Short mmCIF file of N, CA and C in Angstrom, two decimals:
data_model
loop_
_atom_site.label_atom_id
_atom_site.label_comp_id
_atom_site.label_asym_id
_atom_site.label_seq_id
_atom_site.Cartn_x
_atom_site.Cartn_y
_atom_site.Cartn_z
N UNK A 1 -10.14 8.01 14.24
CA UNK A 1 -9.01 7.29 14.78
C UNK A 1 -9.50 6.33 15.86
N UNK A 2 -9.09 5.08 15.82
CA UNK A 2 -9.55 4.11 16.80
C UNK A 2 -8.43 3.81 17.80
N UNK A 3 -8.78 3.01 18.80
CA UNK A 3 -7.83 2.67 19.84
C UNK A 3 -7.48 1.20 19.78
N UNK A 4 -6.23 0.87 20.10
CA UNK A 4 -5.79 -0.50 20.26
C UNK A 4 -6.37 -0.95 21.59
N UNK A 5 -7.22 -1.98 21.59
CA UNK A 5 -7.98 -2.35 22.78
C UNK A 5 -7.10 -2.71 23.97
N UNK A 6 -6.04 -3.46 23.73
CA UNK A 6 -5.23 -3.93 24.84
C UNK A 6 -4.32 -2.86 25.42
N UNK A 7 -3.89 -1.91 24.60
CA UNK A 7 -2.90 -0.94 25.07
C UNK A 7 -3.45 0.47 25.16
N UNK A 8 -4.71 0.67 24.75
CA UNK A 8 -5.35 1.99 24.81
C UNK A 8 -4.52 3.06 24.10
N UNK A 9 -3.99 2.72 22.92
CA UNK A 9 -3.18 3.63 22.12
C UNK A 9 -3.94 3.93 20.84
N UNK A 10 -3.95 5.18 20.43
CA UNK A 10 -4.62 5.52 19.18
C UNK A 10 -3.90 4.85 18.03
N UNK A 11 -4.68 4.13 17.20
CA UNK A 11 -4.10 3.40 16.06
C UNK A 11 -3.38 4.35 15.13
N UNK A 12 -4.00 5.48 14.82
CA UNK A 12 -3.37 6.45 13.92
C UNK A 12 -2.01 6.89 14.40
N UNK A 13 -1.86 7.00 15.73
CA UNK A 13 -0.57 7.40 16.28
C UNK A 13 0.50 6.35 16.03
N UNK A 14 0.14 5.07 16.11
CA UNK A 14 1.09 3.99 15.87
C UNK A 14 1.58 4.07 14.42
N UNK A 15 0.65 4.23 13.49
CA UNK A 15 1.00 4.31 12.08
C UNK A 15 1.89 5.52 11.83
N UNK A 16 1.48 6.67 12.33
CA UNK A 16 2.24 7.90 12.11
C UNK A 16 3.63 7.82 12.75
N UNK A 17 3.71 7.29 13.96
CA UNK A 17 5.01 7.18 14.63
C UNK A 17 5.92 6.20 13.90
N UNK A 18 5.34 5.10 13.42
CA UNK A 18 6.15 4.12 12.67
C UNK A 18 6.69 4.74 11.38
N UNK A 19 5.83 5.45 10.65
CA UNK A 19 6.27 6.09 9.41
C UNK A 19 7.32 7.17 9.68
N UNK A 20 7.09 7.95 10.72
CA UNK A 20 8.07 9.00 11.06
C UNK A 20 9.41 8.39 11.46
N UNK A 21 9.38 7.26 12.18
CA UNK A 21 10.62 6.58 12.54
C UNK A 21 11.37 6.10 11.31
N UNK A 22 10.64 5.52 10.36
CA UNK A 22 11.27 5.08 9.11
C UNK A 22 11.82 6.27 8.33
N UNK A 23 11.01 7.30 8.18
CA UNK A 23 11.44 8.47 7.40
C UNK A 23 12.66 9.16 8.01
N UNK A 24 12.79 9.09 9.32
CA UNK A 24 13.95 9.72 9.97
C UNK A 24 15.25 9.02 9.61
N UNK A 25 15.16 7.77 9.16
CA UNK A 25 16.36 7.01 8.77
C UNK A 25 16.72 7.21 7.30
N UNK A 26 15.83 7.80 6.52
CA UNK A 26 16.07 7.99 5.09
C UNK A 26 16.96 9.19 4.84
N UNK A 27 17.80 9.09 3.80
CA UNK A 27 18.59 10.27 3.42
C UNK A 27 17.72 11.19 2.56
N UNK A 28 18.32 12.24 2.02
CA UNK A 28 17.56 13.22 1.22
C UNK A 28 16.95 12.63 -0.05
N UNK A 29 17.45 11.49 -0.50
CA UNK A 29 16.92 10.83 -1.70
C UNK A 29 15.93 9.72 -1.36
N UNK A 30 15.57 9.60 -0.10
CA UNK A 30 14.63 8.57 0.32
C UNK A 30 15.25 7.19 0.41
N UNK A 31 16.56 7.14 0.63
CA UNK A 31 17.29 5.86 0.65
C UNK A 31 17.81 5.57 2.05
N UNK A 32 17.71 4.30 2.43
CA UNK A 32 18.29 3.82 3.67
C UNK A 32 19.10 2.56 3.35
N UNK A 33 20.20 2.37 4.04
CA UNK A 33 20.99 1.16 3.86
C UNK A 33 20.44 0.07 4.76
N UNK A 34 20.21 -1.12 4.18
CA UNK A 34 19.72 -2.26 4.94
C UNK A 34 20.60 -3.47 4.65
N UNK A 35 20.67 -4.36 5.61
CA UNK A 35 21.47 -5.56 5.44
C UNK A 35 20.57 -6.68 4.93
N UNK A 36 21.00 -7.33 3.82
CA UNK A 36 20.19 -8.41 3.26
C UNK A 36 20.51 -9.74 3.93
N UNK A 37 19.87 -10.81 3.48
CA UNK A 37 20.02 -12.13 4.10
C UNK A 37 21.44 -12.66 4.06
N UNK A 38 22.17 -12.29 3.02
CA UNK A 38 23.55 -12.77 2.89
C UNK A 38 24.53 -11.91 3.68
N UNK A 39 24.06 -10.86 4.29
CA UNK A 39 24.91 -10.00 5.08
C UNK A 39 25.42 -8.76 4.35
N UNK A 40 25.09 -8.63 3.07
CA UNK A 40 25.52 -7.45 2.31
C UNK A 40 24.64 -6.26 2.64
N UNK A 41 25.24 -5.11 2.68
CA UNK A 41 24.49 -3.88 2.93
C UNK A 41 24.13 -3.27 1.58
N UNK A 42 22.85 -3.05 1.38
CA UNK A 42 22.33 -2.55 0.10
C UNK A 42 21.48 -1.31 0.33
N UNK A 43 21.46 -0.40 -0.65
CA UNK A 43 20.56 0.75 -0.55
C UNK A 43 19.14 0.34 -0.93
N UNK A 44 18.17 0.91 -0.24
CA UNK A 44 16.76 0.69 -0.57
C UNK A 44 16.04 2.03 -0.55
N UNK A 45 15.26 2.29 -1.59
CA UNK A 45 14.56 3.56 -1.73
C UNK A 45 13.12 3.41 -1.28
N UNK A 46 12.63 4.45 -0.60
CA UNK A 46 11.25 4.51 -0.13
C UNK A 46 10.62 5.78 -0.68
N UNK A 47 9.47 5.63 -1.32
CA UNK A 47 8.75 6.77 -1.88
C UNK A 47 7.32 6.71 -1.37
N UNK A 48 6.84 7.84 -0.86
CA UNK A 48 5.51 7.90 -0.29
C UNK A 48 4.63 8.84 -1.11
N UNK A 49 3.43 8.39 -1.47
CA UNK A 49 2.48 9.21 -2.22
C UNK A 49 1.86 10.26 -1.31
N UNK A 50 1.30 11.31 -1.91
CA UNK A 50 0.54 12.29 -1.12
C UNK A 50 -0.66 11.61 -0.45
N UNK A 51 -1.23 12.24 0.56
CA UNK A 51 -2.34 11.61 1.29
C UNK A 51 -3.62 11.49 0.48
N UNK A 52 -4.44 10.52 0.87
CA UNK A 52 -5.79 10.39 0.33
C UNK A 52 -6.71 11.29 1.15
N UNK A 53 -7.80 11.71 0.55
CA UNK A 53 -8.79 12.51 1.28
C UNK A 53 -9.84 11.57 1.88
N UNK A 54 -10.57 12.08 2.84
CA UNK A 54 -11.67 11.30 3.42
C UNK A 54 -12.70 10.93 2.36
N UNK A 55 -12.93 11.84 1.41
CA UNK A 55 -13.90 11.55 0.35
C UNK A 55 -13.40 10.44 -0.57
N UNK A 56 -12.10 10.36 -0.83
CA UNK A 56 -11.56 9.27 -1.64
C UNK A 56 -11.73 7.92 -0.92
N UNK A 57 -11.47 7.92 0.38
CA UNK A 57 -11.63 6.69 1.16
C UNK A 57 -13.10 6.26 1.17
N UNK A 58 -13.98 7.22 1.36
CA UNK A 58 -15.42 6.93 1.37
C UNK A 58 -15.86 6.36 0.02
N UNK A 59 -15.41 6.99 -1.07
CA UNK A 59 -15.76 6.51 -2.40
C UNK A 59 -15.27 5.08 -2.62
N UNK A 60 -14.04 4.81 -2.20
CA UNK A 60 -13.48 3.47 -2.35
C UNK A 60 -14.34 2.45 -1.61
N UNK A 61 -14.71 2.75 -0.38
CA UNK A 61 -15.52 1.82 0.41
C UNK A 61 -16.89 1.62 -0.22
N UNK A 62 -17.48 2.69 -0.75
CA UNK A 62 -18.79 2.58 -1.39
C UNK A 62 -18.72 1.76 -2.67
N UNK A 63 -17.68 1.96 -3.47
CA UNK A 63 -17.56 1.25 -4.75
C UNK A 63 -17.22 -0.22 -4.57
N UNK A 64 -16.48 -0.55 -3.53
CA UNK A 64 -16.04 -1.93 -3.37
C UNK A 64 -16.84 -2.71 -2.35
N UNK A 65 -17.46 -2.01 -1.40
CA UNK A 65 -18.15 -2.68 -0.31
C UNK A 65 -17.19 -3.25 0.71
N UNK A 66 -15.91 -2.89 0.61
CA UNK A 66 -14.90 -3.40 1.53
C UNK A 66 -14.84 -2.55 2.80
N UNK A 67 -14.45 -3.18 3.88
CA UNK A 67 -14.20 -2.48 5.13
C UNK A 67 -12.70 -2.34 5.27
N UNK A 68 -12.22 -1.12 5.39
CA UNK A 68 -10.78 -0.89 5.53
C UNK A 68 -10.42 -0.82 7.02
N UNK A 69 -9.41 -1.58 7.44
CA UNK A 69 -8.99 -1.50 8.84
C UNK A 69 -8.58 -0.07 9.21
N UNK A 70 -8.78 0.28 10.46
CA UNK A 70 -8.51 1.64 10.93
C UNK A 70 -7.04 2.04 10.70
N UNK A 71 -6.11 1.11 10.92
CA UNK A 71 -4.70 1.47 10.74
C UNK A 71 -4.38 1.71 9.27
N UNK A 72 -5.04 0.98 8.36
CA UNK A 72 -4.82 1.22 6.94
C UNK A 72 -5.41 2.56 6.52
N UNK A 73 -6.58 2.90 7.07
CA UNK A 73 -7.16 4.22 6.79
C UNK A 73 -6.24 5.33 7.31
N UNK A 74 -5.65 5.11 8.47
CA UNK A 74 -4.70 6.10 9.00
C UNK A 74 -3.52 6.27 8.06
N UNK A 75 -3.03 5.14 7.54
CA UNK A 75 -1.93 5.20 6.56
C UNK A 75 -2.35 6.00 5.33
N UNK A 76 -3.55 5.69 4.80
CA UNK A 76 -4.02 6.38 3.59
C UNK A 76 -4.15 7.88 3.79
N UNK A 77 -4.54 8.30 4.99
CA UNK A 77 -4.67 9.74 5.27
C UNK A 77 -3.31 10.42 5.35
N UNK A 78 -2.26 9.62 5.52
CA UNK A 78 -0.89 10.15 5.49
C UNK A 78 -0.27 9.99 4.10
N UNK A 79 -0.49 8.80 3.51
CA UNK A 79 0.10 8.47 2.20
C UNK A 79 -0.82 7.53 1.45
N UNK A 80 -1.31 7.96 0.32
CA UNK A 80 -2.19 7.15 -0.51
C UNK A 80 -1.33 6.23 -1.39
N UNK A 81 -0.65 5.30 -0.74
CA UNK A 81 0.24 4.38 -1.43
C UNK A 81 1.70 4.71 -1.19
N UNK A 82 2.55 3.75 -1.50
CA UNK A 82 3.99 3.93 -1.30
C UNK A 82 4.74 2.84 -2.07
N UNK A 83 6.01 3.08 -2.30
CA UNK A 83 6.91 2.09 -2.87
C UNK A 83 8.01 1.89 -1.85
N UNK A 84 8.19 0.66 -1.39
CA UNK A 84 9.11 0.36 -0.30
C UNK A 84 10.19 -0.63 -0.75
N UNK A 85 11.37 -0.47 -0.20
CA UNK A 85 12.49 -1.39 -0.44
C UNK A 85 12.82 -1.55 -1.92
N UNK A 86 12.79 -0.47 -2.67
CA UNK A 86 13.12 -0.51 -4.10
C UNK A 86 14.63 -0.29 -4.22
N UNK A 87 15.33 -1.24 -4.83
CA UNK A 87 16.77 -1.08 -5.04
C UNK A 87 16.97 -0.05 -6.15
N UNK A 88 17.82 0.96 -5.91
CA UNK A 88 17.98 2.03 -6.91
C UNK A 88 18.52 1.54 -8.26
N UNK A 89 19.20 0.39 -8.29
CA UNK A 89 19.78 -0.11 -9.54
C UNK A 89 19.02 -1.30 -10.10
N UNK A 90 18.52 -2.18 -9.22
CA UNK A 90 17.93 -3.43 -9.66
C UNK A 90 16.41 -3.44 -9.60
N UNK A 91 15.80 -2.43 -8.98
CA UNK A 91 14.34 -2.36 -8.90
C UNK A 91 13.80 -3.28 -7.83
N UNK A 92 12.65 -3.87 -8.12
CA UNK A 92 12.00 -4.74 -7.15
C UNK A 92 11.27 -3.93 -6.10
N UNK A 93 11.13 -4.46 -4.94
CA UNK A 93 10.49 -3.76 -3.85
C UNK A 93 9.05 -4.16 -3.67
N UNK A 94 8.36 -3.37 -2.86
CA UNK A 94 6.98 -3.62 -2.50
C UNK A 94 6.15 -2.39 -2.83
N UNK A 95 5.04 -2.58 -3.53
CA UNK A 95 4.12 -1.48 -3.82
C UNK A 95 2.94 -1.57 -2.88
N UNK A 96 2.70 -0.50 -2.13
CA UNK A 96 1.46 -0.35 -1.39
C UNK A 96 0.57 0.48 -2.30
N UNK A 97 -0.43 -0.14 -2.88
CA UNK A 97 -1.23 0.49 -3.92
C UNK A 97 -2.06 1.65 -3.38
N UNK A 98 -2.25 2.66 -4.24
CA UNK A 98 -3.14 3.77 -3.92
C UNK A 98 -4.58 3.27 -4.07
N UNK A 99 -5.52 4.04 -3.57
CA UNK A 99 -6.93 3.68 -3.71
C UNK A 99 -7.32 3.53 -5.17
N UNK A 100 -6.88 4.47 -6.02
CA UNK A 100 -7.20 4.39 -7.45
C UNK A 100 -6.59 3.14 -8.09
N UNK A 101 -5.37 2.80 -7.72
CA UNK A 101 -4.75 1.60 -8.26
C UNK A 101 -5.51 0.35 -7.84
N UNK A 102 -5.97 0.32 -6.58
CA UNK A 102 -6.74 -0.83 -6.12
C UNK A 102 -8.06 -0.94 -6.90
N UNK A 103 -8.70 0.19 -7.15
CA UNK A 103 -9.94 0.17 -7.94
C UNK A 103 -9.68 -0.32 -9.35
N UNK A 104 -8.56 0.14 -9.96
CA UNK A 104 -8.22 -0.31 -11.31
C UNK A 104 -7.97 -1.81 -11.34
N UNK A 105 -7.20 -2.33 -10.38
CA UNK A 105 -6.93 -3.76 -10.34
C UNK A 105 -8.20 -4.56 -10.08
N UNK A 106 -9.06 -4.04 -9.22
CA UNK A 106 -10.33 -4.71 -8.94
C UNK A 106 -11.17 -4.77 -10.21
N UNK A 107 -11.23 -3.67 -10.95
CA UNK A 107 -11.99 -3.64 -12.19
C UNK A 107 -11.43 -4.65 -13.19
N UNK A 108 -10.09 -4.65 -13.34
CA UNK A 108 -9.47 -5.61 -14.25
C UNK A 108 -9.77 -7.04 -13.84
N UNK A 109 -9.70 -7.31 -12.54
CA UNK A 109 -9.98 -8.66 -12.03
C UNK A 109 -11.42 -9.05 -12.32
N UNK A 110 -12.36 -8.15 -12.05
CA UNK A 110 -13.77 -8.45 -12.28
C UNK A 110 -14.04 -8.69 -13.77
N UNK A 111 -13.41 -7.89 -14.63
CA UNK A 111 -13.58 -8.07 -16.08
C UNK A 111 -13.04 -9.43 -16.51
N UNK A 112 -11.87 -9.77 -16.02
CA UNK A 112 -11.24 -11.05 -16.38
C UNK A 112 -12.07 -12.21 -15.86
N UNK A 113 -12.55 -12.11 -14.63
CA UNK A 113 -13.36 -13.18 -14.05
C UNK A 113 -14.64 -13.37 -14.85
N UNK A 114 -15.24 -12.27 -15.24
CA UNK A 114 -16.48 -12.33 -16.03
C UNK A 114 -16.22 -13.04 -17.36
N UNK A 115 -15.12 -12.68 -18.02
CA UNK A 115 -14.79 -13.31 -19.30
C UNK A 115 -14.53 -14.80 -19.14
N UNK A 116 -13.88 -15.17 -18.05
CA UNK A 116 -13.58 -16.59 -17.84
C UNK A 116 -14.84 -17.39 -17.58
N UNK A 117 -15.81 -16.81 -16.91
CA UNK A 117 -17.05 -17.53 -16.61
C UNK A 117 -18.03 -17.54 -17.77
N UNK A 118 -17.93 -16.58 -18.69
CA UNK A 118 -18.95 -16.42 -19.72
C UNK A 118 -18.38 -16.49 -21.14
N UNK A 119 -17.75 -17.61 -21.45
CA UNK A 119 -17.40 -17.87 -22.84
C UNK A 119 -16.15 -17.19 -23.36
N UNK A 120 -15.13 -17.10 -22.55
CA UNK A 120 -13.89 -16.53 -23.06
C UNK A 120 -13.20 -17.54 -23.96
N UNK A 121 -12.16 -17.11 -24.60
CA UNK A 121 -11.38 -18.00 -25.46
C UNK A 121 -10.84 -19.17 -24.66
N UNK A 122 -10.42 -18.91 -23.42
CA UNK A 122 -9.85 -19.97 -22.59
C UNK A 122 -10.89 -21.06 -22.33
N UNK A 123 -12.14 -20.66 -22.04
CA UNK A 123 -13.19 -21.64 -21.78
C UNK A 123 -13.53 -22.47 -23.00
N UNK A 124 -13.30 -21.94 -24.19
CA UNK A 124 -13.66 -22.65 -25.42
C UNK A 124 -12.58 -23.60 -25.91
N UNK A 125 -11.41 -23.57 -25.29
CA UNK A 125 -10.33 -24.44 -25.73
C UNK A 125 -10.53 -25.88 -25.36
#
């Protein structure tokens, strides 16, 4: 856990307190009412994945070579991904991808990039 330099606050605490504040507003189904831009009040569902392990985070960093910010690592140790602001009837929302999902998307991206650079159908058109 790292510290916010200017305020000397543990980063993990900020993440955990923010999540706990949000979760305290959710009903038993993970729904909170929010007001949209037009002023209508709509239900939004929040779903949080189980936590990632330290070994999963380490594996992700080793496989990708990416550096994960401390606050994101704190989030992953609480929830390895989440679905936020999903309308129960219309869908949509925001996906915070799990480590495995990020690895899958990275693999797909690398495969697609390789095909585009090395003689894919698109390059031959």
